[in-house]
Amino acid sequence: MKEIILAKYGEIILKGGNRPRFESILVNNIRNSLKNVAETKVRLAQATVYVEVQDQEKMDIVMERLSKIFGLVTITRAAVCEKDIEDIKAKAKEYLKNDLTDGKRFKVEAKRSDKQFPYKSPQICLEVGGFLDDEYPEIIVDVHNPDVTVKVEIRDFDAYVYADENKIQGQGGMPIGTGSKATLLLSGGIDSPVAGHMISKRGVEIDAVNFFSFPYTSERAKEKVITLAGIIARYTSKINLYIVPFTEIQLQIRDKCPEEHMTLIMRRFMMRIAEKLARKHKSHALITGESVGQVASQTLAALDVTNAAVDMPILQPLVGMDKIEIVNRATEIGTFETSILPYEDCCTVFTPKHPTTNPKRENIEKSESKLDVETLIEAALAGVEMIEVYPD
């Protein structure tokens, strides 16, 4: 029996005259995501993306890949039927035999987009429901509280049958490429990968910047960040990851600045470097993973001092979330287990014992004036390594 995948989108429908552009980007994203997975035919009609998979054994892997694409709300496998009520009934009986088991309650819902089809939606429900009730005498009709909702869709090309309970949830949001581009400051921790995912969900393409302090941070820490970028890339198709050598900057801060100011000065350097890379590569904002009050450098006063170092919008999607919420989101997107691997990143190497929690900008700038800021930044940028990261 021929199967097809029906992928439905939501928010794009609200885009009015711009809707065709958003739909085109979504379809292109789907094709690009699937091109190395399976041979497929992808087309769009009536607010649904139809994905035909040539090798039916690859349906599951295609479904899994589609579940990571921003813009899609639900994805389901369906049996393809002729637009003939008898064929629809026969296909429903065969295709749903593992769903309509003894004692199950069911109902039928029909959607008739093709108004030339001779049966109206209520008649389709009666015909298919009555047939299934006769063929499976141990199942029970229950239109109010069914275990199985049999869906019948009559479209312009074909008809389709599936069990609504078998659909899987998509990512929602907007297709990547509809929301410009931003640069993520990606550490090896829990928070920043979640921040990147959340902004990507709004259709924003992302680059990532990581700060690497060899030999104080190991190659394993670097590989951990590359792995995290690969997990995020499952949702974005590709990430350009920029690895910035940061050792000399941290050593200079340690040797010349007050210990309680070290973390904030370090973060100001990170923001400046990330901004320069962002502007070079046509990003319009920075993304960071701060949550207010989570650590000393994330008080409102500290965030003011850090963010003042750059003249670019800073997106902080986790700012009002607590750690449990962030961990739950990291688990959902698949980054948590990698984030907790015990390989230190540069943010934890030179951590002061008593960092300031209520800093004044003028005091931090005075401490920072002991450093040759521009020379240190230019030297770090000269040593940047760029890695193209694809879905792992």
JSON list of C-alpha atoms in Angstrom, two decimals, residues 151-382:
[
{"chain": "A", "resi": 151, "resn": "LYS", "atom": "CA", "xyz": [-9.03, 10.95, 9.44]},
{"chain": "A", "resi": 152, "resn": "VAL", "atom": "CA", "xyz": [-10.16, 11.00, 5.82]},
{"chain": "A", "resi": 153, "resn": "GLU", "atom": "CA", "xyz": [-8.96, 13.85, 3.61]},
{"chain": "A", "resi": 154, "resn": "ILE", "atom": "CA", "xyz": [-10.25, 14.38, 0.09]},
{"chain": "A", "resi": 155, "resn": "ARG", "atom": "CA", "xyz": [-7.72, 16.58, -1.67]},
{"chain": "A", "resi": 156, "resn": "ASP", "atom": "CA", "xyz": [-7.32, 17.80, -5.24]},
{"chain": "A", "resi": 157, "resn": "PHE", "atom": "CA", "xyz": [-4.92, 15.01, -6.23]},
{"chain": "A", "resi": 158, "resn": "ASP", "atom": "CA", "xyz": [-5.82, 12.00, -4.08]},
{"chain": "A", "resi": 159, "resn": "ALA", "atom": "CA", "xyz": [-7.57, 10.94, -0.91]},
{"chain": "A", "resi": 160, "resn": "TYR", "atom": "CA", "xyz": [-5.74, 10.04, 2.31]},
{"chain": "A", "resi": 161, "resn": "VAL", "atom": "CA", "xyz": [-6.52, 7.99, 5.40]},
{"chain": "A", "resi": 162, "resn": "TYR", "atom": "CA", "xyz": [-4.66, 7.94, 8.72]},
{"chain": "A", "resi": 163, "resn": "ALA", "atom": "CA", "xyz": [-5.15, 7.74, 12.47]},
{"chain": "A", "resi": 164, "resn": "ASP", "atom": "CA", "xyz": [-4.87, 11.17, 14.03]},
{"chain": "A", "resi": 165, "resn": "GLU", "atom": "CA", "xyz": [-3.21, 9.73, 17.14]},
{"chain": "A", "resi": 166, "resn": "ASN", "atom": "CA", "xyz": [-0.23, 8.58, 15.04]},
{"chain": "A", "resi": 167, "resn": "LYS", "atom": "CA", "xyz": [0.80, 12.08, 14.00]},
{"chain": "A", "resi": 168, "resn": "ILE", "atom": "CA", "xyz": [3.90, 13.55, 15.61]},
{"chain": "A", "resi": 169, "resn": "GLN", "atom": "CA", "xyz": [4.43, 17.13, 16.69]},
{"chain": "A", "resi": 170, "resn": "GLY", "atom": "CA", "xyz": [6.74, 19.31, 14.68]},
{"chain": "A", "resi": 171, "resn": "GLN", "atom": "CA", "xyz": [8.88, 22.18, 15.94]},
{"chain": "A", "resi": 172, "resn": "GLY", "atom": "CA", "xyz": [6.44, 24.91, 14.96]},
{"chain": "A", "resi": 173, "resn": "GLY", "atom": "CA", "xyz": [7.88, 28.39, 14.61]},
{"chain": "A", "resi": 174, "resn": "MET", "atom": "CA", "xyz": [9.09, 29.87, 11.34]},
{"chain": "A", "resi": 175, "resn": "PRO", "atom": "CA", "xyz": [11.30, 28.37, 8.61]},
{"chain": "A", "resi": 176, "resn": "ILE", "atom": "CA", "xyz": [15.02, 29.06, 8.86]},
{"chain": "A", "resi": 177, "resn": "GLY", "atom": "CA", "xyz": [15.94, 31.90, 6.51]},
{"chain": "A", "resi": 178, "resn": "THR", "atom": "CA", "xyz": [12.82, 34.00, 7.05]},
{"chain": "A", "resi": 179, "resn": "GLY", "atom": "CA", "xyz": [14.20, 35.89, 10.06]},
{"chain": "A", "resi": 180, "resn": "SER", "atom": "CA", "xyz": [17.63, 37.11, 8.91]},
{"chain": "A", "resi": 181, "resn": "LYS", "atom": "CA", "xyz": [20.78, 35.99, 10.77]},
{"chain": "A", "resi": 182, "resn": "ALA", "atom": "CA", "xyz": [22.29, 36.21, 14.27]},
{"chain": "A", "resi": 183, "resn": "THR", "atom": "CA", "xyz": [25.45, 35.02, 16.00]},
{"chain": "A", "resi": 184, "resn": "LEU", "atom": "CA", "xyz": [25.29, 32.75, 19.06]},
{"chain": "A", "resi": 185, "resn": "LEU", "atom": "CA", "xyz": [27.91, 32.84, 21.79]},
{"chain": "A", "resi": 186, "resn": "LEU", "atom": "CA", "xyz": [28.13, 29.07, 22.25]},
{"chain": "A", "resi": 187, "resn": "SER", "atom": "CA", "xyz": [29.78, 27.73, 25.38]},
{"chain": "A", "resi": 188, "resn": "GLY", "atom": "CA", "xyz": [29.93, 24.10, 26.43]},
{"chain": "A", "resi": 189, "resn": "GLY", "atom": "CA", "xyz": [27.21, 24.64, 29.03]},
{"chain": "A", "resi": 190, "resn": "ILE", "atom": "CA", "xyz": [23.48, 23.95, 29.19]},
{"chain": "A", "resi": 191, "resn": "ASP", "atom": "CA", "xyz": [22.10, 27.41, 28.48]},
{"chain": "A", "resi": 192, "resn": "SER", "atom": "CA", "xyz": [23.56, 28.74, 25.23]},
{"chain": "A", "resi": 193, "resn": "PRO", "atom": "CA", "xyz": [22.50, 25.80, 23.00]},
{"chain": "A", "resi": 194, "resn": "VAL", "atom": "CA", "xyz": [18.91, 26.26, 24.22]},
{"chain": "A", "resi": 195, "resn": "ALA", "atom": "CA", "xyz": [19.11, 29.99, 23.48]},
{"chain": "A", "resi": 196, "resn": "GLY", "atom": "CA", "xyz": [20.32, 29.22, 19.96]},
{"chain": "A", "resi": 197, "resn": "HIS", "atom": "CA", "xyz": [17.48, 26.76, 19.37]},
{"chain": "A", "resi": 198, "resn": "MET", "atom": "CA", "xyz": [14.86, 29.21, 20.62]},
{"chain": "A", "resi": 199, "resn": "ILE", "atom": "CA", "xyz": [16.00, 32.03, 18.35]},
{"chain": "A", "resi": 200, "resn": "SER", "atom": "CA", "xyz": [16.37, 29.66, 15.38]},
{"chain": "A", "resi": 201, "resn": "LYS", "atom": "CA", "xyz": [12.74, 28.69, 15.92]},
{"chain": "A", "resi": 202, "resn": "ARG", "atom": "CA", "xyz": [11.81, 32.22, 14.86]},
{"chain": "A", "resi": 203, "resn": "GLY", "atom": "CA", "xyz": [13.33, 31.58, 11.44]},
{"chain": "A", "resi": 204, "resn": "VAL", "atom": "CA", "xyz": [16.72, 33.09, 12.27]},
{"chain": "A", "resi": 205, "resn": "GLU", "atom": "CA", "xyz": [19.81, 31.55, 10.67]},
{"chain": "A", "resi": 206, "resn": "ILE", "atom": "CA", "xyz": [22.64, 31.33, 13.20]},
{"chain": "A", "resi": 207, "resn": "ASP", "atom": "CA", "xyz": [26.42, 31.34, 13.26]},
{"chain": "A", "resi": 208, "resn": "ALA", "atom": "CA", "xyz": [28.17, 30.38, 16.49]},
{"chain": "A", "resi": 209, "resn": "VAL", "atom": "CA", "xyz": [31.27, 31.67, 18.30]},
{"chain": "A", "resi": 210, "resn": "ASN", "atom": "CA", "xyz": [33.19, 29.70, 20.90]},
{"chain": "A", "resi": 211, "resn": "PHE", "atom": "CA", "xyz": [36.13, 30.92, 23.00]},
{"chain": "A", "resi": 212, "resn": "PHE", "atom": "CA", "xyz": [38.89, 28.36, 23.48]},
{"chain": "A", "resi": 213, "resn": "SER", "atom": "CA", "xyz": [41.68, 28.71, 26.06]},
{"chain": "A", "resi": 214, "resn": "PHE", "atom": "CA", "xyz": [44.25, 26.05, 25.26]},
{"chain": "A", "resi": 215, "resn": "PRO", "atom": "CA", "xyz": [45.96, 24.52, 27.25]},
{"chain": "A", "resi": 216, "resn": "TYR", "atom": "CA", "xyz": [43.63, 25.49, 30.12]},
{"chain": "A", "resi": 217, "resn": "THR", "atom": "CA", "xyz": [40.75, 23.97, 28.19]},
{"chain": "A", "resi": 218, "resn": "SER", "atom": "CA", "xyz": [41.28, 20.65, 26.45]},
{"chain": "A", "resi": 219, "resn": "GLU", "atom": "CA", "xyz": [40.65, 19.43, 22.93]},
{"chain": "A", "resi": 220, "resn": "ARG", "atom": "CA", "xyz": [37.79, 17.43, 24.42]},
{"chain": "A", "resi": 221, "resn": "ALA", "atom": "CA", "xyz": [36.13, 20.70, 25.45]},
{"chain": "A", "resi": 222, "resn": "LYS", "atom": "CA", "xyz": [36.45, 21.89, 21.86]},
{"chain": "A", "resi": 223, "resn": "GLU", "atom": "CA", "xyz": [34.99, 18.63, 20.52]},
{"chain": "A", "resi": 224, "resn": "LYS", "atom": "CA", "xyz": [32.13, 18.98, 22.98]},
{"chain": "A", "resi": 225, "resn": "VAL", "atom": "CA", "xyz": [31.23, 22.39, 21.53]},
{"chain": "A", "resi": 226, "resn": "ILE", "atom": "CA", "xyz": [31.45, 21.03, 17.98]},
{"chain": "A", "resi": 227, "resn": "THR", "atom": "CA", "xyz": [29.09, 18.22, 19.02]},
{"chain": "A", "resi": 228, "resn": "LEU", "atom": "CA", "xyz": [26.65, 20.74, 20.51]},
{"chain": "A", "resi": 229, "resn": "ALA", "atom": "CA", "xyz": [26.77, 22.74, 17.28]},
{"chain": "A", "resi": 230, "resn": "GLY", "atom": "CA", "xyz": [26.01, 19.52, 15.39]},
{"chain": "A", "resi": 231, "resn": "ILE", "atom": "CA", "xyz": [22.94, 18.88, 17.54]},
{"chain": "A", "resi": 232, "resn": "ILE", "atom": "CA", "xyz": [21.67, 22.42, 16.94]},
{"chain": "A", "resi": 233, "resn": "ALA", "atom": "CA", "xyz": [22.35, 21.92, 13.22]},
{"chain": "A", "resi": 234, "resn": "ARG", "atom": "CA", "xyz": [19.76, 19.13, 13.19]},
{"chain": "A", "resi": 235, "resn": "TYR", "atom": "CA", "xyz": [17.26, 21.97, 13.33]},
{"chain": "A", "resi": 236, "resn": "THR", "atom": "CA", "xyz": [19.12, 24.54, 11.21]},
{"chain": "A", "resi": 237, "resn": "SER", "atom": "CA", "xyz": [20.81, 22.34, 8.53]},
{"chain": "A", "resi": 238, "resn": "LYS", "atom": "CA", "xyz": [24.26, 23.92, 9.03]},
{"chain": "A", "resi": 239, "resn": "ILE", "atom": "CA", "xyz": [26.16, 26.16, 11.44]},
{"chain": "A", "resi": 240, "resn": "ASN", "atom": "CA", "xyz": [29.36, 28.07, 10.80]},
{"chain": "A", "resi": 241, "resn": "LEU", "atom": "CA", "xyz": [31.28, 27.74, 14.08]},
{"chain": "A", "resi": 242, "resn": "TYR", "atom": "CA", "xyz": [34.08, 30.20, 14.81]},
{"chain": "A", "resi": 243, "resn": "ILE", "atom": "CA", "xyz": [36.63, 29.04, 17.39]},
{"chain": "A", "resi": 244, "resn": "VAL", "atom": "CA", "xyz": [38.39, 32.04, 18.94]},
{"chain": "A", "resi": 245, "resn": "PRO", "atom": "CA", "xyz": [41.76, 31.64, 20.76]},
{"chain": "A", "resi": 246, "resn": "PHE", "atom": "CA", "xyz": [41.18, 33.30, 24.11]},
{"chain": "A", "resi": 247, "resn": "THR", "atom": "CA", "xyz": [44.10, 32.29, 26.34]},
{"chain": "A", "resi": 248, "resn": "GLU", "atom": "CA", "xyz": [46.16, 35.46, 26.02]},
{"chain": "A", "resi": 249, "resn": "ILE", "atom": "CA", "xyz": [43.20, 37.68, 26.79]},
{"chain": "A", "resi": 250, "resn": "GLN", "atom": "CA", "xyz": [42.37, 35.73, 29.92]},
{"chain": "A", "resi": 251, "resn": "LEU", "atom": "CA", "xyz": [45.98, 35.77, 31.10]},
{"chain": "A", "resi": 252, "resn": "GLN", "atom": "CA", "xyz": [46.18, 39.52, 30.59]},
{"chain": "A", "resi": 253, "resn": "ILE", "atom": "CA", "xyz": [42.95, 40.05, 32.53]},
{"chain": "A", "resi": 254, "resn": "ARG", "atom": "CA", "xyz": [44.18, 37.80, 35.33]},
{"chain": "A", "resi": 255, "resn": "ASP", "atom": "CA", "xyz": [47.51, 39.62, 35.62]},
{"chain": "A", "resi": 256, "resn": "LYS", "atom": "CA", "xyz": [46.35, 43.23, 35.28]},
{"chain": "A", "resi": 257, "resn": "CYS", "atom": "CA", "xyz": [42.78, 43.52, 36.54]},
{"chain": "A", "resi": 258, "resn": "PRO", "atom": "CA", "xyz": [41.14, 43.14, 39.97]},
{"chain": "A", "resi": 259, "resn": "GLU", "atom": "CA", "xyz": [40.07, 39.56, 40.58]},
{"chain": "A", "resi": 260, "resn": "GLU", "atom": "CA", "xyz": [36.45, 40.49, 41.32]},
{"chain": "A", "resi": 261, "resn": "HIS", "atom": "CA", "xyz": [36.21, 42.16, 37.88]},
{"chain": "A", "resi": 262, "resn": "MET", "atom": "CA", "xyz": [37.73, 39.32, 35.88]},
{"chain": "A", "resi": 263, "resn": "THR", "atom": "CA", "xyz": [34.52, 37.61, 34.76]},
{"chain": "A", "resi": 264, "resn": "LEU", "atom": "CA", "xyz": [32.82, 40.78, 33.57]},
{"chain": "A", "resi": 265, "resn": "ILE", "atom": "CA", "xyz": [35.87, 42.05, 31.68]},
{"chain": "A", "resi": 266, "resn": "MET", "atom": "CA", "xyz": [36.26, 38.64, 30.08]},
{"chain": "A", "resi": 267, "resn": "ARG", "atom": "CA", "xyz": [32.63, 38.68, 28.97]},
{"chain": "A", "resi": 268, "resn": "ARG", "atom": "CA", "xyz": [32.98, 42.18, 27.57]},
{"chain": "A", "resi": 269, "resn": "PHE", "atom": "CA", "xyz": [35.88, 40.94, 25.42]},
{"chain": "A", "resi": 270, "resn": "MET", "atom": "CA", "xyz": [33.73, 38.03, 24.25]},
{"chain": "A", "resi": 271, "resn": "MET", "atom": "CA", "xyz": [30.92, 40.36, 23.27]},
{"chain": "A", "resi": 272, "resn": "ARG", "atom": "CA", "xyz": [33.26, 42.67, 21.33]},
{"chain": "A", "resi": 273, "resn": "ILE", "atom": "CA", "xyz": [34.86, 39.80, 19.43]},
{"chain": "A", "resi": 274, "resn": "ALA", "atom": "CA", "xyz": [31.51, 38.21, 18.68]},
{"chain": "A", "resi": 275, "resn": "GLU", "atom": "CA", "xyz": [30.19, 41.54, 17.41]},
{"chain": "A", "resi": 276, "resn": "LYS", "atom": "CA", "xyz": [33.13, 41.94, 15.02]},
{"chain": "A", "resi": 277, "resn": "LEU", "atom": "CA", "xyz": [32.62, 38.43, 13.66]},
{"chain": "A", "resi": 278, "resn": "ALA", "atom": "CA", "xyz": [28.88, 39.02, 13.40]},
{"chain": "A", "resi": 279, "resn": "ARG", "atom": "CA", "xyz": [29.29, 42.20, 11.39]},
{"chain": "A", "resi": 280, "resn": "LYS", "atom": "CA", "xyz": [31.88, 40.57, 9.14]},
{"chain": "A", "resi": 281, "resn": "HIS", "atom": "CA", "xyz": [29.54, 37.68, 8.37]},
{"chain": "A", "resi": 282, "resn": "LYS", "atom": "CA", "xyz": [26.34, 39.73, 7.99]},
{"chain": "A", "resi": 283, "resn": "SER", "atom": "CA", "xyz": [24.63, 38.89, 11.27]},
{"chain": "A", "resi": 284, "resn": "HIS", "atom": "CA", "xyz": [22.25, 41.45, 12.73]},
{"chain": "A", "resi": 285, "resn": "ALA", "atom": "CA", "xyz": [22.26, 40.46, 16.43]},
{"chain": "A", "resi": 286, "resn": "LEU", "atom": "CA", "xyz": [24.07, 38.47, 19.09]},
{"chain": "A", "resi": 287, "resn": "ILE", "atom": "CA", "xyz": [22.45, 35.62, 21.03]},
{"chain": "A", "resi": 288, "resn": "THR", "atom": "CA", "xyz": [23.45, 34.77, 24.60]},
{"chain": "A", "resi": 289, "resn": "GLY", "atom": "CA", "xyz": [22.14, 32.35, 27.21]},
{"chain": "A", "resi": 290, "resn": "GLU", "atom": "CA", "xyz": [21.79, 34.55, 30.30]},
{"chain": "A", "resi": 291, "resn": "SER", "atom": "CA", "xyz": [19.08, 33.96, 32.87]},
{"chain": "A", "resi": 292, "resn": "VAL", "atom": "CA", "xyz": [18.65, 36.80, 35.36]},
{"chain": "A", "resi": 293, "resn": "GLY", "atom": "CA", "xyz": [20.25, 36.03, 38.72]},
{"chain": "A", "resi": 294, "resn": "GLN", "atom": "CA", "xyz": [21.47, 32.54, 37.81]},
{"chain": "A", "resi": 295, "resn": "VAL", "atom": "CA", "xyz": [25.13, 33.44, 38.47]},
{"chain": "A", "resi": 296, "resn": "ALA", "atom": "CA", "xyz": [27.01, 36.55, 39.60]},
{"chain": "A", "resi": 297, "resn": "SER", "atom": "CA", "xyz": [27.60, 37.79, 36.06]},
{"chain": "A", "resi": 298, "resn": "GLN", "atom": "CA", "xyz": [23.87, 37.64, 35.31]},
{"chain": "A", "resi": 299, "resn": "THR", "atom": "CA", "xyz": [22.50, 40.20, 37.73]},
{"chain": "A", "resi": 300, "resn": "LEU", "atom": "CA", "xyz": [20.84, 43.13, 36.01]},
{"chain": "A", "resi": 301, "resn": "ALA", "atom": "CA", "xyz": [23.76, 45.41, 36.91]},
{"chain": "A", "resi": 302, "resn": "ALA", "atom": "CA", "xyz": [26.25, 42.89, 35.53]},
{"chain": "A", "resi": 303, "resn": "LEU", "atom": "CA", "xyz": [24.25, 42.41, 32.33]},
{"chain": "A", "resi": 304, "resn": "ASP", "atom": "CA", "xyz": [24.19, 46.18, 31.86]},
{"chain": "A", "resi": 305, "resn": "VAL", "atom": "CA", "xyz": [27.98, 46.32, 32.11]},
{"chain": "A", "resi": 306, "resn": "THR", "atom": "CA", "xyz": [28.47, 43.37, 29.74]},
{"chain": "A", "resi": 307, "resn": "ASN", "atom": "CA", "xyz": [25.97, 44.47, 27.11]},
{"chain": "A", "resi": 308, "resn": "ALA", "atom": "CA", "xyz": [27.35, 48.03, 27.08]},
{"chain": "A", "resi": 309, "resn": "ALA", "atom": "CA", "xyz": [30.51, 46.72, 25.42]},
{"chain": "A", "resi": 310, "resn": "VAL", "atom": "CA", "xyz": [28.79, 46.36, 22.04]},
{"chain": "A", "resi": 311, "resn": "ASP", "atom": "CA", "xyz": [26.57, 48.40, 19.75]},
{"chain": "A", "resi": 312, "resn": "MET", "atom": "CA", "xyz": [24.42, 45.57, 18.40]},
{"chain": "A", "resi": 313, "resn": "PRO", "atom": "CA", "xyz": [21.08, 44.05, 19.45]},
{"chain": "A", "resi": 314, "resn": "ILE", "atom": "CA", "xyz": [21.50, 41.25, 21.99]},
{"chain": "A", "resi": 315, "resn": "LEU", "atom": "CA", "xyz": [18.87, 38.52, 22.07]},
{"chain": "A", "resi": 316, "resn": "GLN", "atom": "CA", "xyz": [18.55, 36.77, 25.45]},
{"chain": "A", "resi": 317, "resn": "PRO", "atom": "CA", "xyz": [15.62, 34.33, 25.17]},
{"chain": "A", "resi": 318, "resn": "LEU", "atom": "CA", "xyz": [16.31, 32.58, 28.50]},
{"chain": "A", "resi": 319, "resn": "VAL", "atom": "CA", "xyz": [16.39, 35.75, 30.56]},
{"chain": "A", "resi": 320, "resn": "GLY", "atom": "CA", "xyz": [13.17, 34.99, 32.49]},
{"chain": "A", "resi": 321, "resn": "MET", "atom": "CA", "xyz": [13.53, 31.20, 32.71]},
{"chain": "A", "resi": 322, "resn": "ASP", "atom": "CA", "xyz": [14.71, 29.25, 35.74]},
{"chain": "A", "resi": 323, "resn": "LYS", "atom": "CA", "xyz": [17.26, 26.45, 35.58]},
{"chain": "A", "resi": 324, "resn": "ILE", "atom": "CA", "xyz": [14.68, 23.66, 35.64]},
{"chain": "A", "resi": 325, "resn": "GLU", "atom": "CA", "xyz": [12.90, 25.14, 32.64]},
{"chain": "A", "resi": 326, "resn": "ILE", "atom": "CA", "xyz": [16.19, 25.46, 30.77]},
{"chain": "A", "resi": 327, "resn": "VAL", "atom": "CA", "xyz": [17.25, 21.90, 31.60]},
{"chain": "A", "resi": 328, "resn": "ASN", "atom": "CA", "xyz": [13.87, 20.59, 30.44]},
{"chain": "A", "resi": 329, "resn": "ARG", "atom": "CA", "xyz": [14.22, 22.44, 27.14]},
{"chain": "A", "resi": 330, "resn": "ALA", "atom": "CA", "xyz": [17.80, 21.18, 26.71]},
{"chain": "A", "resi": 331, "resn": "THR", "atom": "CA", "xyz": [16.58, 17.63, 27.25]},
{"chain": "A", "resi": 332, "resn": "GLU", "atom": "CA", "xyz": [13.82, 18.07, 24.68]},
{"chain": "A", "resi": 333, "resn": "ILE", "atom": "CA", "xyz": [16.16, 19.31, 21.96]},
{"chain": "A", "resi": 334, "resn": "GLY", "atom": "CA", "xyz": [18.86, 16.73, 22.73]},
{"chain": "A", "resi": 335, "resn": "THR", "atom": "CA", "xyz": [21.72, 18.92, 24.01]},
{"chain": "A", "resi": 336, "resn": "PHE", "atom": "CA", "xyz": [21.57, 18.22, 27.74]},
{"chain": "A", "resi": 337, "resn": "GLU", "atom": "CA", "xyz": [23.61, 15.01, 27.89]},
{"chain": "A", "resi": 338, "resn": "THR", "atom": "CA", "xyz": [26.43, 16.60, 25.89]},
{"chain": "A", "resi": 339, "resn": "SER", "atom": "CA", "xyz": [26.32, 19.86, 27.86]},
{"chain": "A", "resi": 340, "resn": "ILE", "atom": "CA", "xyz": [26.93, 18.10, 31.18]},
{"chain": "A", "resi": 341, "resn": "LEU", "atom": "CA", "xyz": [30.05, 16.25, 30.01]},
{"chain": "A", "resi": 342, "resn": "PRO", "atom": "CA", "xyz": [32.84, 17.23, 32.46]},
{"chain": "A", "resi": 343, "resn": "TYR", "atom": "CA", "xyz": [35.08, 19.20, 30.11]},
{"chain": "A", "resi": 344, "resn": "GLU", "atom": "CA", "xyz": [35.64, 22.77, 31.31]},
{"chain": "A", "resi": 345, "resn": "ASP", "atom": "CA", "xyz": [35.09, 25.72, 29.01]},
{"chain": "A", "resi": 346, "resn": "CYS", "atom": "CA", "xyz": [37.01, 28.98, 29.23]},
{"chain": "A", "resi": 347, "resn": "CYS", "atom": "CA", "xyz": [34.34, 30.61, 31.39]},
{"chain": "A", "resi": 348, "resn": "THR", "atom": "CA", "xyz": [35.12, 28.27, 34.30]},
{"chain": "A", "resi": 349, "resn": "VAL", "atom": "CA", "xyz": [38.94, 28.32, 34.11]},
{"chain": "A", "resi": 350, "resn": "PHE", "atom": "CA", "xyz": [39.70, 31.65, 35.77]},
{"chain": "A", "resi": 351, "resn": "THR", "atom": "CA", "xyz": [36.63, 32.04, 37.95]},
{"chain": "A", "resi": 352, "resn": "PRO", "atom": "CA", "xyz": [37.15, 34.54, 40.81]},
{"chain": "A", "resi": 353, "resn": "LYS", "atom": "CA", "xyz": [36.27, 33.48, 44.34]},
{"chain": "A", "resi": 354, "resn": "HIS", "atom": "CA", "xyz": [34.19, 36.57, 45.01]},
{"chain": "A", "resi": 355, "resn": "PRO", "atom": "CA", "xyz": [32.95, 38.14, 41.76]},
{"chain": "A", "resi": 356, "resn": "THR", "atom": "CA", "xyz": [31.19, 41.46, 41.99]},
{"chain": "A", "resi": 357, "resn": "THR", "atom": "CA", "xyz": [27.40, 41.20, 41.71]},
{"chain": "A", "resi": 358, "resn": "ASN", "atom": "CA", "xyz": [26.58, 44.91, 41.67]},
{"chain": "A", "resi": 359, "resn": "PRO", "atom": "CA", "xyz": [29.21, 46.39, 39.39]},
{"chain": "A", "resi": 360, "resn": "LYS", "atom": "CA", "xyz": [29.37, 49.99, 38.24]},
{"chain": "A", "resi": 361, "resn": "ARG", "atom": "CA", "xyz": [30.23, 50.50, 34.61]},
{"chain": "A", "resi": 362, "resn": "GLU", "atom": "CA", "xyz": [32.84, 53.18, 35.31]},
{"chain": "A", "resi": 363, "resn": "ASN", "atom": "CA", "xyz": [34.74, 50.88, 37.70]},
{"chain": "A", "resi": 364, "resn": "ILE", "atom": "CA", "xyz": [34.85, 48.04, 35.19]},
{"chain": "A", "resi": 365, "resn": "GLU", "atom": "CA", "xyz": [35.96, 50.42, 32.43]},
{"chain": "A", "resi": 366, "resn": "LYS", "atom": "CA", "xyz": [38.71, 51.77, 34.70]},
{"chain": "A", "resi": 367, "resn": "SER", "atom": "CA", "xyz": [40.01, 48.23, 35.32]},
{"chain": "A", "resi": 368, "resn": "GLU", "atom": "CA", "xyz": [39.74, 47.46, 31.63]},
{"chain": "A", "resi": 369, "resn": "SER", "atom": "CA", "xyz": [41.80, 50.53, 30.74]},
{"chain": "A", "resi": 370, "resn": "LYS", "atom": "CA", "xyz": [44.90, 48.70, 31.98]},
{"chain": "A", "resi": 371, "resn": "LEU", "atom": "CA", "xyz": [44.66, 46.46, 28.93]},
{"chain": "A", "resi": 372, "resn": "ASP", "atom": "CA", "xyz": [45.40, 47.11, 25.26]},
{"chain": "A", "resi": 373, "resn": "VAL", "atom": "CA", "xyz": [41.90, 46.09, 24.29]},
{"chain": "A", "resi": 374, "resn": "GLU", "atom": "CA", "xyz": [42.05, 46.59, 20.52]},
{"chain": "A", "resi": 375, "resn": "THR", "atom": "CA", "xyz": [45.41, 44.84, 20.11]},
{"chain": "A", "resi": 376, "resn": "LEU", "atom": "CA", "xyz": [44.22, 41.83, 22.11]},
{"chain": "A", "resi": 377, "resn": "ILE", "atom": "CA", "xyz": [41.01, 41.62, 20.08]},
{"chain": "A", "resi": 378, "resn": "GLU", "atom": "CA", "xyz": [42.82, 41.88, 16.74]},
{"chain": "A", "resi": 379, "resn": "ALA", "atom": "CA", "xyz": [45.26, 39.14, 17.77]},
{"chain": "A", "resi": 380, "resn": "ALA", "atom": "CA", "xyz": [42.38, 36.86, 18.76]},
{"chain": "A", "resi": 381, "resn": "LEU", "atom": "CA", "xyz": [40.54, 37.50, 15.50]},
{"chain": "A", "resi": 382, "resn": "ALA", "atom": "CA", "xyz": [43.69, 36.70, 13.54]}
]
